[in-house]
């Protein structure tokens, strides 16, 4: 089973001007990108439609979050139906910043994932442990609990619409990347967990990407690990080196 390499760019609450956003898109539009890599960028919601219009067609677009209701009195939220209607194919859910700063728990993330898939979106589902959890040997338990909330309400056909992003919280935005061995270990254990909790087929086919201080210089070695199927990139997705990360598998 070959899993297509996947690189996501999570712009977070960046950049802060439409000019800077245009410049980011220009770099991507003019670059030579590995045609074998699936590339998805997640700009702030304000820029979703202009980015869809401006970016080359090979690059897909993701929202950074959505709610689980289709419409209604939910001030400040975006619905899966609105994303679908706008032509946005992907949504990032359960990012650690959503979990920690905006108090989203695994049950809510699972509910959003359910709604997004039911609406026809694909989901980049983020999981990962804090430093304290890693140091107390709870990494795998945390990742499994985060996934289990969705597994409990999942259907077999959902999994082709899901990319799992393993992002250790201690590695996000810190410059402290997981070693290839650390990332590979968690990816392999997560795949083994999926084999028993979902099915062997899903464990084999679902992409598990790594996120947390990925750069052009560490992406090559990480991409060579057998269970690392790509990256979710924050800071470096705002820089020209994002192109090198997209091309890591080819380089
Ligand atoms: P980082 O962020 O690459 O800046 O560490 C990754 C993420 O939060 O997805």
PDB file of C-alpha atoms and ligand atoms in Angstrom:
ATOM      1  CA  UNK A   1       0.000   0.000   0.000  1.00  0.00           C
ATOM      2  CA  UNK A   2       1.512   3.319  -1.006  1.00  0.00           C
ATOM      3  CA  UNK A   3       0.287   6.347   0.839  1.00  0.00           C
ATOM      4  CA  UNK A   4       0.546   9.619  -1.052  1.00  0.00           C
ATOM      5  CA  UNK A   5       2.947  12.036   0.639  1.00  0.00           C
ATOM      6  CA  UNK A   6       1.041  14.961   2.144  1.00  0.00           C
ATOM      7  CA  UNK A   7       2.300  18.395   3.164  1.00  0.00           C
ATOM      8  CA  UNK A   8       0.024  20.897   4.865  1.00  0.00           C
ATOM      9  CA  UNK A   9       0.832  24.519   5.582  1.00  0.00           C
ATOM     10  CA  UNK A  10      -0.897  25.898   8.653  1.00  0.00           C
ATOM     11  CA  UNK A  11      -0.627  29.685   8.415  1.00  0.00           C
ATOM     12  CA  UNK A  12      -2.361  30.119  11.818  1.00  0.00           C
ATOM     13  CA  UNK A  13      -3.212  33.827  12.402  1.00  0.00           C
ATOM     14  CA  UNK A  14      -0.720  34.922   9.726  1.00  0.00           C
ATOM     15  CA  UNK A  15       0.078  36.913   7.678  1.00  0.00           C
ATOM     16  CA  UNK A  16      -1.394  40.274   8.702  1.00  0.00           C
ATOM     17  CA  UNK A  17      -1.888  41.874   5.322  1.00  0.00           C
ATOM     18  CA  UNK A  18      -3.420  40.898   2.005  1.00  0.00           C
ATOM     19  CA  UNK A  19      -0.182  41.940   0.311  1.00  0.00           C
ATOM     20  CA  UNK A  20       1.833  39.492   2.400  1.00  0.00           C
ATOM     21  CA  UNK A  21      -0.746  36.786   1.721  1.00  0.00           C
ATOM     22  CA  UNK A  22      -0.411  37.425  -2.029  1.00  0.00           C
ATOM     23  CA  UNK A  23       3.358  37.168  -1.764  1.00  0.00           C
ATOM     24  CA  UNK A  24       3.085  33.765  -0.066  1.00  0.00           C
ATOM     25  CA  UNK A  25       0.792  32.495  -2.807  1.00  0.00           C
ATOM     26  CA  UNK A  26       3.122  33.861  -5.488  1.00  0.00           C
ATOM     27  CA  UNK A  27       6.022  31.804  -4.122  1.00  0.00           C
ATOM     28  CA  UNK A  28       3.897  28.652  -4.299  1.00  0.00           C
ATOM     29  CA  UNK A  29       2.540  29.469  -7.740  1.00  0.00           C
ATOM     30  CA  UNK A  30       6.009  29.987  -9.184  1.00  0.00           C
ATOM     31  CA  UNK A  31       7.739  27.036  -7.533  1.00  0.00           C
ATOM     32  CA  UNK A  32       8.404  23.600  -8.941  1.00  0.00           C
ATOM     33  CA  UNK A  33       6.373  21.288  -6.714  1.00  0.00           C
ATOM     34  CA  UNK A  34       6.677  17.513  -6.553  1.00  0.00           C
ATOM     35  CA  UNK A  35       3.546  16.344  -8.412  1.00  0.00           C
ATOM     36  CA  UNK A  36       3.447  13.248  -6.190  1.00  0.00           C
ATOM     37  CA  UNK A  37       2.893  15.293  -3.021  1.00  0.00           C
ATOM     38  CA  UNK A  38      -0.596  16.375  -1.982  1.00  0.00           C
ATOM     39  CA  UNK A  39      -0.272  19.995  -0.867  1.00  0.00           C
ATOM     40  CA  UNK A  40      -2.882  21.745   1.286  1.00  0.00           C
ATOM     41  CA  UNK A  41      -2.597  25.232   2.755  1.00  0.00           C
ATOM     42  CA  UNK A  42      -4.696  26.557   5.625  1.00  0.00           C
ATOM     43  CA  UNK A  43      -4.923  30.359   5.614  1.00  0.00           C
ATOM     44  CA  UNK A  44      -6.996  32.366   8.092  1.00  0.00           C
ATOM     45  CA  UNK A  45     -10.700  32.111   7.272  1.00  0.00           C
ATOM     46  CA  UNK A  46     -10.791  35.714   5.997  1.00  0.00           C
ATOM     47  CA  UNK A  47      -8.429  34.685   3.180  1.00  0.00           C
ATOM     48  CA  UNK A  48      -9.956  31.332   2.233  1.00  0.00           C
ATOM     49  CA  UNK A  49     -11.866  32.528  -0.835  1.00  0.00           C
ATOM     50  CA  UNK A  50      -9.149  34.821  -2.235  1.00  0.00           C
ATOM     51  CA  UNK A  51      -6.571  32.060  -1.735  1.00  0.00           C
ATOM     52  CA  UNK A  52      -8.823  29.585  -3.548  1.00  0.00           C
ATOM     53  CA  UNK A  53      -8.999  32.041  -6.431  1.00  0.00           C
ATOM     54  CA  UNK A  54      -5.301  32.896  -6.467  1.00  0.00           C
ATOM     55  CA  UNK A  55      -3.461  29.668  -5.791  1.00  0.00           C
ATOM     56  CA  UNK A  56      -2.558  27.156  -8.505  1.00  0.00           C
ATOM     57  CA  UNK A  57      -5.075  24.361  -8.853  1.00  0.00           C
ATOM     58  CA  UNK A  58      -2.688  21.623  -7.642  1.00  0.00           C
ATOM     59  CA  UNK A  59      -2.603  23.258  -4.207  1.00  0.00           C
ATOM     60  CA  UNK A  60      -5.675  22.592  -2.087  1.00  0.00           C
ATOM     61  CA  UNK A  61      -7.076  24.824   0.616  1.00  0.00           C
ATOM     62  CA  UNK A  62      -8.126  24.049   4.193  1.00  0.00           C
ATOM     63  CA  UNK A  63      -9.941  25.974   6.888  1.00  0.00           C
ATOM     64  CA  UNK A  64      -8.205  25.993  10.277  1.00  0.00           C
ATOM     65  CA  UNK A  65     -11.372  25.120  12.169  1.00  0.00           C
ATOM     66  CA  UNK A  66     -15.129  24.824  11.819  1.00  0.00           C
ATOM     67  CA  UNK A  67     -18.193  24.242  13.997  1.00  0.00           C
ATOM     68  CA  UNK A  68     -20.404  21.147  13.876  1.00  0.00           C
ATOM     69  CA  UNK A  69     -23.724  22.871  13.154  1.00  0.00           C
ATOM     70  CA  UNK A  70     -24.714  23.679   9.563  1.00  0.00           C
ATOM     71  CA  UNK A  71     -25.993  27.212  10.307  1.00  0.00           C
ATOM     72  CA  UNK A  72     -27.628  29.312  12.968  1.00  0.00           C
ATOM     73  CA  UNK A  73     -26.908  31.549  15.939  1.00  0.00           C
ATOM     74  CA  UNK A  74     -23.232  30.694  16.567  1.00  0.00           C
ATOM     75  CA  UNK A  75     -21.446  34.031  16.474  1.00  0.00           C
ATOM     76  CA  UNK A  76     -17.901  33.845  15.178  1.00  0.00           C
ATOM     77  CA  UNK A  77     -18.135  30.328  13.782  1.00  0.00           C
ATOM     78  CA  UNK A  78     -17.927  28.851  10.272  1.00  0.00           C
ATOM     79  CA  UNK A  79     -19.938  25.791   9.296  1.00  0.00           C
ATOM     80  CA  UNK A  80     -18.860  22.760   7.268  1.00  0.00           C
ATOM     81  CA  UNK A  81     -21.702  23.563   4.862  1.00  0.00           C
ATOM     82  CA  UNK A  82     -20.336  27.061   4.284  1.00  0.00           C
ATOM     83  CA  UNK A  83     -16.864  25.683   3.620  1.00  0.00           C
ATOM     84  CA  UNK A  84     -18.271  23.115   1.229  1.00  0.00           C
ATOM     85  CA  UNK A  85     -20.279  25.767  -0.588  1.00  0.00           C
ATOM     86  CA  UNK A  86     -17.207  27.996  -0.909  1.00  0.00           C
ATOM     87  CA  UNK A  87     -15.265  25.156  -2.519  1.00  0.00           C
ATOM     88  CA  UNK A  88     -12.940  24.535   0.435  1.00  0.00           C
ATOM     89  CA  UNK A  89     -12.182  20.783   0.474  1.00  0.00           C
ATOM     90  CA  UNK A  90     -10.294  20.380   3.782  1.00  0.00           C
ATOM     91  CA  UNK A  91     -10.520  21.501   7.397  1.00  0.00           C
ATOM     92  CA  UNK A  92      -7.934  21.234  10.199  1.00  0.00           C
ATOM     93  CA  UNK A  93      -9.574  20.043  13.421  1.00  0.00           C
ATOM     94  CA  UNK A  94      -8.266  19.497  16.932  1.00  0.00           C
ATOM     95  CA  UNK A  95      -5.100  21.541  16.545  1.00  0.00           C
ATOM     96  CA  UNK A  96      -3.330  21.809  19.899  1.00  0.00           C
ATOM     97  CA  UNK A  97      -3.860  25.579  19.938  1.00  0.00           C
ATOM     98  CA  UNK A  98      -7.603  24.985  19.616  1.00  0.00           C
ATOM     99  CA  UNK A  99      -7.455  22.387  22.373  1.00  0.00           C
ATOM    100  CA  UNK A 100      -5.328  24.384  24.816  1.00  0.00           C
ATOM    101  CA  UNK A 101      -6.225  28.035  24.158  1.00  0.00           C
ATOM    102  CA  UNK A 102      -9.863  27.546  23.161  1.00  0.00           C
ATOM    103  CA  UNK A 103     -10.670  24.599  25.417  1.00  0.00           C
ATOM    104  CA  UNK A 104     -11.758  22.142  22.737  1.00  0.00           C
ATOM    105  CA  UNK A 105     -11.877  18.632  24.122  1.00  0.00           C
ATOM    106  CA  UNK A 106     -11.684  15.380  22.191  1.00  0.00           C
ATOM    107  CA  UNK A 107     -15.460  14.890  22.261  1.00  0.00           C
ATOM    108  CA  UNK A 108     -16.021  18.270  20.586  1.00  0.00           C
ATOM    109  CA  UNK A 109     -13.245  17.623  18.054  1.00  0.00           C
ATOM    110  CA  UNK A 110     -14.838  14.258  17.264  1.00  0.00           C
ATOM    111  CA  UNK A 111     -18.252  15.877  16.798  1.00  0.00           C
ATOM    112  CA  UNK A 112     -16.755  18.460  14.435  1.00  0.00           C
ATOM    113  CA  UNK A 113     -14.933  15.735  12.517  1.00  0.00           C
ATOM    114  CA  UNK A 114     -18.188  13.795  12.162  1.00  0.00           C
ATOM    115  CA  UNK A 115     -20.022  16.881  10.857  1.00  0.00           C
ATOM    116  CA  UNK A 116     -17.221  17.869   8.460  1.00  0.00           C
ATOM    117  CA  UNK A 117     -17.063  14.409   6.879  1.00  0.00           C
ATOM    118  CA  UNK A 118     -20.846  14.138   6.702  1.00  0.00           C
ATOM    119  CA  UNK A 119     -20.801  17.414   4.775  1.00  0.00           C
ATOM    120  CA  UNK A 120     -18.255  16.084   2.299  1.00  0.00           C
ATOM    121  CA  UNK A 121     -15.103  17.725   3.643  1.00  0.00           C
ATOM    122  CA  UNK A 122     -11.789  16.014   4.323  1.00  0.00           C
ATOM    123  CA  UNK A 123     -10.231  16.488   7.748  1.00  0.00           C
ATOM    124  CA  UNK A 124      -6.694  16.956   9.014  1.00  0.00           C
ATOM    125  CA  UNK A 125      -7.232  15.599  12.525  1.00  0.00           C
ATOM    126  CA  UNK A 126      -4.549  16.730  14.976  1.00  0.00           C
ATOM    127  CA  UNK A 127      -3.399  14.849  18.050  1.00  0.00           C
ATOM    128  CA  UNK A 128      -0.391  15.031  20.324  1.00  0.00           C
ATOM    129  CA  UNK A 129       0.896  15.054  23.871  1.00  0.00           C
ATOM    130  CA  UNK A 130       2.303  17.824  26.069  1.00  0.00           C
ATOM    131  CA  UNK A 131       5.858  17.694  27.414  1.00  0.00           C
ATOM    132  CA  UNK A 132       4.568  16.697  30.841  1.00  0.00           C
ATOM    133  CA  UNK A 133       2.547  13.861  29.330  1.00  0.00           C
ATOM    134  CA  UNK A 134       5.567  12.626  27.366  1.00  0.00           C
ATOM    135  CA  UNK A 135       7.828  12.780  30.404  1.00  0.00           C
ATOM    136  CA  UNK A 136       5.374  10.778  32.445  1.00  0.00           C
ATOM    137  CA  UNK A 137       5.162   8.090  29.752  1.00  0.00           C
ATOM    138  CA  UNK A 138       1.623   8.933  28.647  1.00  0.00           C
ATOM    139  CA  UNK A 139       2.250   9.807  24.991  1.00  0.00           C
ATOM    140  CA  UNK A 140       0.502   6.819  23.508  1.00  0.00           C
ATOM    141  CA  UNK A 141      -2.404   6.912  25.949  1.00  0.00           C
ATOM    142  CA  UNK A 142      -3.033  10.573  25.115  1.00  0.00           C
ATOM    143  CA  UNK A 143      -2.907  10.050  21.354  1.00  0.00           C
ATOM    144  CA  UNK A 144      -5.210   7.041  21.603  1.00  0.00           C
ATOM    145  CA  UNK A 145      -7.730   8.874  23.795  1.00  0.00           C
ATOM    146  CA  UNK A 146      -7.794  11.771  21.321  1.00  0.00           C
ATOM    147  CA  UNK A 147      -8.373   9.404  18.393  1.00  0.00           C
ATOM    148  CA  UNK A 148     -10.800   7.155  20.224  1.00  0.00           C
ATOM    149  CA  UNK A 149     -13.344   9.932  20.647  1.00  0.00           C
ATOM    150  CA  UNK A 150     -13.754   9.957  16.876  1.00  0.00           C
ATOM    151  CA  UNK A 151     -13.260   6.216  16.330  1.00  0.00           C
ATOM    152  CA  UNK A 152     -16.304   5.628  18.561  1.00  0.00           C
ATOM    153  CA  UNK A 153     -18.531   7.567  16.149  1.00  0.00           C
ATOM    154  CA  UNK A 154     -16.742   6.717  12.894  1.00  0.00           C
ATOM    155  CA  UNK A 155     -17.863   4.677   9.905  1.00  0.00           C
ATOM    156  CA  UNK A 156     -15.463   2.560   7.826  1.00  0.00           C
ATOM    157  CA  UNK A 157     -15.763   4.863   4.810  1.00  0.00           C
ATOM    158  CA  UNK A 158     -14.749   7.961   6.809  1.00  0.00           C
ATOM    159  CA  UNK A 159     -11.086   7.073   6.899  1.00  0.00           C
ATOM    160  CA  UNK A 160     -10.330   7.886   3.275  1.00  0.00           C
ATOM    161  CA  UNK A 161     -11.296  11.465   4.177  1.00  0.00           C
ATOM    162  CA  UNK A 162      -8.952  11.721   7.161  1.00  0.00           C
ATOM    163  CA  UNK A 163      -5.307  12.612   7.519  1.00  0.00           C
ATOM    164  CA  UNK A 164      -4.006  12.229  11.077  1.00  0.00           C
ATOM    165  CA  UNK A 165      -1.489  14.867  12.154  1.00  0.00           C
ATOM    166  CA  UNK A 166       0.682  13.792  15.065  1.00  0.00           C
ATOM    167  CA  UNK A 167       1.928  17.021  16.597  1.00  0.00           C
ATOM    168  CA  UNK A 168       3.657  16.793  19.960  1.00  0.00           C
ATOM    169  CA  UNK A 169       2.695  20.018  21.748  1.00  0.00           C
ATOM    170  CA  UNK A 170       6.272  20.526  23.001  1.00  0.00           C
ATOM    171  CA  UNK A 171       7.507  20.614  19.399  1.00  0.00           C
ATOM    172  CA  UNK A 172       4.992  23.130  18.042  1.00  0.00           C
ATOM    173  CA  UNK A 173       6.508  26.537  17.428  1.00  0.00           C
ATOM    174  CA  UNK A 174       9.403  25.798  19.759  1.00  0.00           C
ATOM    175  CA  UNK A 175      12.175  24.893  17.331  1.00  0.00           C
ATOM    176  CA  UNK A 176      12.403  21.621  19.272  1.00  0.00           C
ATOM    177  CA  UNK A 177      11.567  19.053  16.598  1.00  0.00           C
ATOM    178  CA  UNK A 178      10.890  15.426  17.553  1.00  0.00           C
ATOM    179  CA  UNK A 179      13.765  13.205  16.476  1.00  0.00           C
ATOM    180  CA  UNK A 180      13.007  10.967  13.498  1.00  0.00           C
ATOM    181  CA  UNK A 181      13.093   8.010  15.923  1.00  0.00           C
ATOM    182  CA  UNK A 182      10.651   9.654  18.370  1.00  0.00           C
ATOM    183  CA  UNK A 183       8.223  10.577  15.611  1.00  0.00           C
ATOM    184  CA  UNK A 184       8.508   7.199  13.883  1.00  0.00           C
ATOM    185  CA  UNK A 185       7.846   5.397  17.186  1.00  0.00           C
ATOM    186  CA  UNK A 186       4.613   7.289  17.853  1.00  0.00           C
ATOM    187  CA  UNK A 187       3.467   6.987  14.238  1.00  0.00           C
ATOM    188  CA  UNK A 188       4.066   3.228  14.250  1.00  0.00           C
ATOM    189  CA  UNK A 189       2.304   2.749  17.598  1.00  0.00           C
ATOM    190  CA  UNK A 190      -0.604   4.859  16.367  1.00  0.00           C
ATOM    191  CA  UNK A 191      -0.872   2.755  13.220  1.00  0.00           C
ATOM    192  CA  UNK A 192      -0.834  -0.398  15.354  1.00  0.00           C
ATOM    193  CA  UNK A 193      -3.576   1.087  17.531  1.00  0.00           C
ATOM    194  CA  UNK A 194      -5.698   1.831  14.447  1.00  0.00           C
ATOM    195  CA  UNK A 195      -5.245  -1.760  13.274  1.00  0.00           C
ATOM    196  CA  UNK A 196      -6.958  -3.032  16.415  1.00  0.00           C
ATOM    197  CA  UNK A 197      -9.359  -0.131  17.092  1.00  0.00           C
ATOM    198  CA  UNK A 198     -10.525   0.318  13.484  1.00  0.00           C
ATOM    199  CA  UNK A 199      -9.164  -2.179  10.967  1.00  0.00           C
ATOM    200  CA  UNK A 200      -5.953  -3.403   9.402  1.00  0.00           C
ATOM    201  CA  UNK A 201      -6.926  -1.846   6.092  1.00  0.00           C
ATOM    202  CA  UNK A 202      -7.438   1.588   7.629  1.00  0.00           C
ATOM    203  CA  UNK A 203      -4.180   1.338   9.593  1.00  0.00           C
ATOM    204  CA  UNK A 204      -2.349   0.567   6.349  1.00  0.00           C
ATOM    205  CA  UNK A 205      -3.987   3.240   4.229  1.00  0.00           C
ATOM    206  CA  UNK A 206      -4.482   6.253   6.504  1.00  0.00           C
ATOM    207  CA  UNK A 207      -1.833   8.921   6.284  1.00  0.00           C
ATOM    208  CA  UNK A 208      -0.159   9.937   9.530  1.00  0.00           C
ATOM    209  CA  UNK A 209       1.771  13.172   9.130  1.00  0.00           C
ATOM    210  CA  UNK A 210       4.131  14.803  11.611  1.00  0.00           C
ATOM    211  CA  UNK A 211       3.964  18.405  12.811  1.00  0.00           C
ATOM    212  CA  UNK A 212       6.107  20.463  15.157  1.00  0.00           C
ATOM    213  CA  UNK A 213       9.065  22.639  14.111  1.00  0.00           C
ATOM    214  CA  UNK A 214       9.415  21.022  10.709  1.00  0.00           C
ATOM    215  CA  UNK A 215      11.953  22.877   8.547  1.00  0.00           C
ATOM    216  CA  UNK A 216      13.623  22.353   5.187  1.00  0.00           C
ATOM    217  CA  UNK A 217      16.669  20.987   6.981  1.00  0.00           C
ATOM    218  CA  UNK A 218      14.947  18.357   9.160  1.00  0.00           C
ATOM    219  CA  UNK A 219      12.189  17.351   6.722  1.00  0.00           C
ATOM    220  CA  UNK A 220      14.302  15.058   4.572  1.00  0.00           C
ATOM    221  CA  UNK A 221      15.323  12.673   7.340  1.00  0.00           C
ATOM    222  CA  UNK A 222      11.834  12.677   8.885  1.00  0.00           C
ATOM    223  CA  UNK A 223      10.308  11.899   5.487  1.00  0.00           C
ATOM    224  CA  UNK A 224      12.440   8.765   5.221  1.00  0.00           C
ATOM    225  CA  UNK A 225      10.758   7.158   8.235  1.00  0.00           C
ATOM    226  CA  UNK A 226       8.411   4.383   7.099  1.00  0.00           C
ATOM    227  CA  UNK A 227       5.359   5.593   9.043  1.00  0.00           C
ATOM    228  CA  UNK A 228       5.761   9.339   8.426  1.00  0.00           C
ATOM    229  CA  UNK A 229       3.559  10.195   5.453  1.00  0.00           C
ATOM    230  CA  UNK A 230       4.179  13.925   5.360  1.00  0.00           C
ATOM    231  CA  UNK A 231       4.027  17.056   7.468  1.00  0.00           C
ATOM    232  CA  UNK A 232       1.853  19.746   8.940  1.00  0.00           C
ATOM    233  CA  UNK A 233       4.022  22.842   8.861  1.00  0.00           C
ATOM    234  CA  UNK A 234       3.402  26.031  10.841  1.00  0.00           C
ATOM    235  CA  UNK A 235       6.156  28.647  10.956  1.00  0.00           C
ATOM    236  CA  UNK A 236       8.096  27.354   7.961  1.00  0.00           C
ATOM    237  CA  UNK A 237       4.972  27.372   5.773  1.00  0.00           C
ATOM    238  CA  UNK A 238       5.251  31.181   5.800  1.00  0.00           C
ATOM    239  CA  UNK A 239       8.746  31.060   4.323  1.00  0.00           C
ATOM    240  CA  UNK A 240      10.134  30.090   0.908  1.00  0.00           C
ATOM    241  CA  UNK A 241      11.584  26.920   2.498  1.00  0.00           C
ATOM    242  CA  UNK A 242       8.029  25.536   2.535  1.00  0.00           C
ATOM    243  CA  UNK A 243       8.680  24.575  -1.093  1.00  0.00           C
ATOM    244  CA  UNK A 244      11.663  22.444  -0.022  1.00  0.00           C
ATOM    245  CA  UNK A 245       9.501  20.696   2.583  1.00  0.00           C
ATOM    246  CA  UNK A 246       6.869  19.943  -0.076  1.00  0.00           C
ATOM    247  CA  UNK A 247       9.664  18.451  -2.175  1.00  0.00           C
ATOM    248  CA  UNK A 248      11.322  16.589   0.739  1.00  0.00           C
ATOM    249  CA  UNK A 249      10.403  13.163  -0.544  1.00  0.00           C
ATOM    250  CA  UNK A 250      11.859  13.885  -3.970  1.00  0.00           C
ATOM    251  CA  UNK A 251      15.015  15.723  -2.881  1.00  0.00           C
TER     252      UNK A 251
HETATM  253  P1  LIG B   1       5.283  24.763  13.735  1.00  0.00           P
HETATM  254  O1  LIG B   1       3.719  24.502  13.866  1.00  0.00           O
HETATM  255  O2  LIG B   1       5.728  24.148  12.430  1.00  0.00           O
HETATM  256  O3  LIG B   1       5.421  26.258  13.732  1.00  0.00           O
HETATM  257  O4  LIG B   1       5.946  24.113  14.907  1.00  0.00           O
HETATM  258  C1  LIG B   1       3.144  23.275  13.463  1.00  0.00           C
HETATM  259  C2  LIG B   1       1.649  23.307  13.673  1.00  0.00           C
HETATM  260  O5  LIG B   1       1.197  23.909  14.659  1.00  0.00           O
HETATM  261  O6  LIG B   1       0.885  22.743  12.870  1.00  0.00           O
END
